[in-house]
PDB file of C-alpha atoms in Angstrom:
ATOM      1  CA  MET A   1       1.342  36.972 -14.158  1.00 65.00           C
ATOM      2  CA  PRO A   2       0.402  33.521 -12.840  1.00 75.00           C
ATOM      3  CA  GLN A   3       0.261  32.913  -9.113  1.00 75.00           C
ATOM      4  CA  HIS A   4       1.986  29.788  -7.862  1.00 76.00           C
ATOM      5  CA  THR A   5       0.940  27.979  -4.741  1.00 72.00           C
ATOM      6  CA  PRO A   6       3.765  26.817  -2.493  1.00 71.00           C
ATOM      7  CA  ALA A   7       4.309  23.082  -2.670  1.00 72.00           C
ATOM      8  CA  ALA A   8       3.555  21.167   0.522  1.00 72.00           C
ATOM      9  CA  ARG A   9       6.610  19.570   2.065  1.00 82.00           C
ATOM     10  CA  VAL A  10       6.742  15.826   1.564  1.00 86.00           C
ATOM     11  CA  CYS A  11       7.245  13.632   4.630  1.00 86.00           C
ATOM     12  CA  ARG A  12      10.904  12.636   4.910  1.00 86.00           C
ATOM     13  CA  ASP A  13      10.131   9.190   6.295  1.00 86.00           C
ATOM     14  CA  CYS A  14       7.671   7.950   3.666  1.00 87.00           C
ATOM     15  CA  ASP A  15       8.599  10.196   0.676  1.00 86.00           C
ATOM     16  CA  GLY A  16       4.940  10.951  -0.009  1.00 84.00           C
ATOM     17  CA  PHE A  17       3.728   7.327   0.052  1.00 88.00           C
ATOM     18  CA  PRO A  18       1.977   7.346   3.455  1.00 90.00           C
ATOM     19  CA  ILE A  19      -0.051   4.124   3.148  1.00 90.00           C
ATOM     20  CA  VAL A  20       1.417   0.903   1.795  1.00 91.00           C
ATOM     21  CA  ALA A  21       0.083  -2.619   1.375  1.00 92.00           C
ATOM     22  CA  ILE A  22       2.400  -5.422   2.450  1.00 92.00           C
ATOM     23  CA  THR A  23       1.684  -9.010   1.470  1.00 93.00           C
ATOM     24  CA  THR A  24       2.013 -11.625   4.174  1.00 91.00           C
ATOM     25  CA  GLY A  25       2.719 -14.500   1.792  1.00 91.00           C
ATOM     26  CA  THR A  26      -0.508 -16.354   2.547  1.00 94.00           C
ATOM     27  CA  ARG A  27      -3.639 -16.519   0.404  1.00 94.00           C
ATOM     28  CA  HIS A  28      -7.360 -16.434   1.085  1.00 93.00           C
ATOM     29  CA  THR A  29      -9.555 -19.354   0.001  1.00 95.00           C
ATOM     30  CA  ASP A  30     -10.533 -17.466  -3.190  1.00 96.00           C
ATOM     31  CA  GLY A  31      -6.850 -17.109  -4.204  1.00 93.00           C
ATOM     32  CA  THR A  32      -6.279 -13.445  -3.343  1.00 93.00           C
ATOM     33  CA  ARG A  33      -3.289 -12.488  -1.246  1.00 94.00           C
ATOM     34  CA  THR A  34      -3.530 -11.477   2.395  1.00 94.00           C
ATOM     35  CA  THR A  35      -2.273  -7.902   2.797  1.00 94.00           C
ATOM     36  CA  LEU A  36      -1.656  -5.511   5.671  1.00 94.00           C
ATOM     37  CA  ARG A  37      -2.263  -1.768   5.274  1.00 93.00           C
ATOM     38  CA  ILE A  38       0.452   0.190   7.082  1.00 92.00           C
ATOM     39  CA  THR A  39       0.395   3.985   7.579  1.00 91.00           C
ATOM     40  CA  CYS A  40       3.426   6.176   8.154  1.00 90.00           C
ATOM     41  CA  PRO A  41       3.770   6.853  11.897  1.00 89.00           C
ATOM     42  CA  THR A  42       5.396  10.251  11.337  1.00 87.00           C
ATOM     43  CA  CYS A  43       2.749  11.925   9.170  1.00 87.00           C
ATOM     44  CA  GLN A  44      -0.191   9.697  10.236  1.00 86.00           C
ATOM     45  CA  GLY A  45      -1.059   8.865   6.629  1.00 86.00           C
ATOM     46  CA  THR A  46      -1.141  12.381   5.158  1.00 86.00           C
ATOM     47  CA  GLY A  47       2.126  12.259   3.205  1.00 85.00           C
ATOM     48  CA  HIS A  48       3.007  15.818   4.185  1.00 84.00           C
ATOM     49  CA  ALA A  49       5.511  16.968   6.767  1.00 80.00           C
ATOM     50  CA  THR A  50       4.418  19.243   9.563  1.00 72.00           C
ATOM     51  CA  PRO A  51       6.776  22.128  10.280  1.00 65.00           C
ATOM     52  CA  ALA A  52       7.402  21.382  13.953  1.00 54.00           C
ATOM     53  CA  THR A  53       6.879  17.680  14.534  1.00 50.00           C
ATOM     54  CA  GLY A  54       7.942  17.062  18.117  1.00 57.00           C
ATOM     55  CA  LEU A  55      10.320  20.022  18.268  1.00 60.00           C
ATOM     56  CA  THR A  56      10.198  22.681  20.922  1.00 63.00           C
ATOM     57  CA  ARG A  57      11.934  26.015  21.015  1.00 64.00           C
ATOM     58  CA  THR A  58      14.258  26.648  23.944  1.00 68.00           C
ATOM     59  CA  GLY A  59      16.436  29.545  24.948  1.00 69.00           C
ATOM     60  CA  ARG A  60      15.924  33.186  24.080  1.00 68.00           C
TER      61      ARG A  60
END
């Protein structure tokens, strides 16, 4: 019987696309576009959700 590994939870803010390139609209002298690389602030560029991001347990 095959063993399945549990799938890692995908980050809810970036949907698994943690690093994106955004064009600024300007071009370099060689004709290529100027881009900014932006990482997801929630998962810090991993694409996976951590189980307890910023949550604390209170009460009993």
